[in-house]
C-alpha positions as a Python dict, from the first residue, in 0.01 Angstrom:
ca = {
    (1, 'M'): (0, 0, 0),
    (2, 'S'): (104, 357, -44),
    (3, 'F'): (346, 574, 141),
    (4, 'T'): (471, 930, 150),
    (5, 'E'): (800, 1059, 16),
    (6, 'K'): (911, 1106, 381),
    (7, 'E'): (836, 732, 458),
    (8, 'L'): (1019, 629, 138),
    (9, 'R'): (1317, 833, 240),
    (10, 'E'): (1325, 712, 604),
    (11, 'Y'): (1232, 345, 579),
    (12, 'P'): (1462, 110, 393),
    (13, 'F'): (1215, -130, 240),
    (14, 'A'): (1315, -503, 228),
    (15, 'V'): (1318, -529, -148),
    (16, 'D'): (1560, -623, -423),
    (17, 'S'): (1424, -399, -698),
    (18, 'V'): (1262, -61, -757),
    (19, 'L'): (1051, 6, -1060),
    (20, 'V'): (972, 370, -1140),
    (21, 'T'): (699, 463, -1388),
    (22, 'E'): (645, 805, -1536),
    (23, 'N'): (268, 771, -1565),
    (24, 'M'): (15, 705, -1292),
    (25, 'M'): (-204, 463, -1499),
    (26, 'N'): (91, 237, -1565),
    (27, 'F'): (189, 242, -1205),
    (28, 'L'): (-165, 137, -1100),
    (29, 'T'): (-185, -148, -1350),
    (30, 'L'): (156, -304, -1281),
    (31, 'P'): (153, -676, -1215),
    (32, 'R'): (252, -794, -873),
    (33, 'L'): (626, -799, -857),
    (34, 'V'): (796, -1002, -580),
    (35, 'R'): (1048, -815, -360),
    (36, 'T'): (1000, -502, -568),
    (37, 'I'): (868, -165, -483),
    (38, 'A'): (690, 41, -757),
    (39, 'I'): (712, 416, -745),
    (40, 'W'): (514, 662, -953),
    (41, 'S'): (758, 938, -1027),
    (42, 'G'): (500, 1211, -1017),
    (43, 'G'): (532, 1260, -1385),
    (44, 'G'): (783, 1435, -1603),
    (45, 'F'): (1132, 1519, -1468),
    (46, 'N'): (1027, 1465, -1105),
    (47, 'V'): (1265, 1171, -1049),
    (48, 'S'): (1524, 1398, -894),
    (49, 'Y'): (1360, 1357, -551),
    (50, 'L'): (1482, 995, -553),
    (51, 'R'): (1850, 1067, -600),
    (52, 'D'): (1930, 1131, -229),
    (53, 'I'): (1749, 830, -93),
    (54, 'A'): (2051, 628, 6),
    (55, 'W'): (1897, 280, 37),
    (56, 'L'): (1772, 293, -325),
    (57, 'K'): (2134, 294, -448),
    (58, 'S'): (2178, -72, -340),
    (59, 'K'): (1870, -192, -535),
    (60, 'Q'): (1822, -304, -894),
    (61, 'F'): (1659, 3, -1054),
    (62, 'F'): (1410, -5, -1340),
    (63, 'Y'): (1264, 294, -1518),
    (64, 'W'): (956, 292, -1751),
    (65, 'G'): (895, 619, -1924),
    (66, 'D'): (722, 735, -2247),
    (67, 'I'): (912, 671, -2567),
    (68, 'D'): (967, 1039, -2654),
    (69, 'A'): (1258, 1280, -2629),
    (70, 'Q'): (1173, 1375, -2275),
    (71, 'G'): (1128, 1007, -2165),
    (72, 'F'): (1484, 937, -2275),
    (73, 'Q'): (1616, 1251, -2100),
    (74, 'I'): (1450, 1133, -1784),
    (75, 'L'): (1598, 783, -1832),
    (76, 'S'): (1940, 939, -1871),
    (77, 'Q'): (1887, 1147, -1556),
    (78, 'C'): (1776, 836, -1362),
    (79, 'R'): (2088, 651, -1475),
    (80, 'G'): (2300, 942, -1361),
    (81, 'Y'): (2155, 881, -1005),
    (82, 'F'): (2136, 506, -1029),
    (83, 'P'): (2397, 371, -1276),
    (84, 'N'): (2239, 24, -1279),
    (85, 'T'): (1910, 146, -1412),
    (86, 'V'): (1745, -82, -1669),
    (87, 'S'): (1493, 73, -1902),
    (88, 'V'): (1151, -93, -1941),
    (89, 'M'): (991, -98, -2282),
    (90, 'M'): (1187, 197, -2406),
    (91, 'E'): (1335, 36, -2722),
    (92, 'R'): (1269, 27, -3091),
    (93, 'E'): (1067, -297, -3075),
    (94, 'T'): (809, -140, -2842),
    (95, 'L'): (806, 180, -3041),
    (96, 'E'): (729, -9, -3362),
    (97, 'S'): (465, -233, -3201),
    (98, 'F'): (214, 41, -3139),
    (99, 'P'): (94, 353, -3323),
    (100, 'S'): (290, 659, -3207),
    (101, 'G'): (184, 1020, -3218),
    (102, 'S'): (372, 1345, -3251),
    (103, 'G'): (598, 1444, -2971),
    (104, 'T'): (708, 1771, -2837),
    (105, 'L'): (960, 1917, -3079),
    (106, 'A'): (1302, 1871, -2929),
    (107, 'R'): (1657, 1908, -3052),
    (108, 'E'): (1887, 1620, -2997),
    (109, 'L'): (2088, 1643, -2673),
    (110, 'A'): (2401, 1451, -2581),
    (111, 'L'): (2253, 1201, -2343),
    (112, 'T'): (2558, 1025, -2202),
    (113, 'N'): (2370, 778, -1984),
    (114, 'L'): (2186, 580, -2250),
    (115, 'T'): (2281, 240, -2384),
    (116, 'E'): (2358, 213, -2760),
    (117, 'E'): (2011, 73, -2836),
    (118, 'E'): (1839, 344, -2625),
    (119, 'L'): (2051, 612, -2797),
    (120, 'L'): (1946, 489, -3144),
    (121, 'T'): (1584, 486, -3045),
    (122, 'Y'): (1618, 835, -2891),
    (123, 'K'): (1769, 969, -3214),
    (124, 'K'): (1484, 819, -3416),
    (125, 'V'): (1226, 971, -3183),
    (126, 'V'): (1385, 1320, -3205),
    (127, 'M'): (1444, 1303, -3583),
    (128, 'D'): (1087, 1192, -3664),
    (129, 'N'): (927, 1375, -3369),
    (130, 'L'): (762, 1059, -3231),
    (131, 'R'): (591, 989, -2905),
    (132, 'L'): (454, 660, -2767),
    (133, 'E'): (298, 717, -2435),
    (134, 'Q'): (303, 429, -2185),
    (135, 'E'): (-78, 424, -2174),
    (136, 'K'): (-81, 334, -2547),
    (137, 'I'): (94, 3, -2485),
    (138, 'M'): (-148, -281, -2448),
    (139, 'Q'): (-168, -426, -2096),
    (140, 'K'): (-100, -787, -2211),
    (141, 'F'): (216, -671, -2398),
    (142, 'A'): (333, -478, -2097),
    (143, 'E'): (275, -759, -1856),
    (144, 'E'): (456, -1008, -2084),
    (145, 'R'): (757, -769, -2130),
    (146, 'I'): (781, -689, -1753),
    (147, 'S'): (759, -1065, -1674),
    (148, 'R'): (1037, -1148, -1928),
    (149, 'L'): (1255, -857, -1807),
    (150, 'F'): (1223, -961, -1442),
    (151, 'A'): (1290, -1329, -1531),
    (152, 'S'): (1603, -1236, -1733),
    (153, 'S'): (1736, -1023, -1445),
    (154, 'G'): (1684, -1303, -1194),
    (155, 'K'): (1385, -1139, -1036),
    (156, 'S'): (1061, -1329, -990),
    (157, 'I'): (719, -1200, -1066),
}
């Protein structure tokens, strides 16, 4: 089922969780998640349109972006809007599990809304100019990680 931004804004969906993905392909291949709404951000820094949707603030929020400087900046931005945001596959283990390419050169910014582990991974990505796009993560790995994440947060899949 799909819906417009206006429908998302006006209709408080009966869900417990919201999972936002940066990339369309990953959004389309997500496993079925019980009582969860998945949202494709529209790519890049477009998550700002979600910040004023009041009913989202009471939901468990998950964000899955690319492991690159911009992905962590977007994660920090999301957590500024939704403090309970949990990152999905945006840590060192995922980065080291798949071949990464070169990212867009970026200088390190003070991202105040990252966890300690996310911040260490962000610094590594910036220092070594790395980029692991979501689409480069094997589907089986992604499904297992999402399943484990939702199980550990008390959500069913």
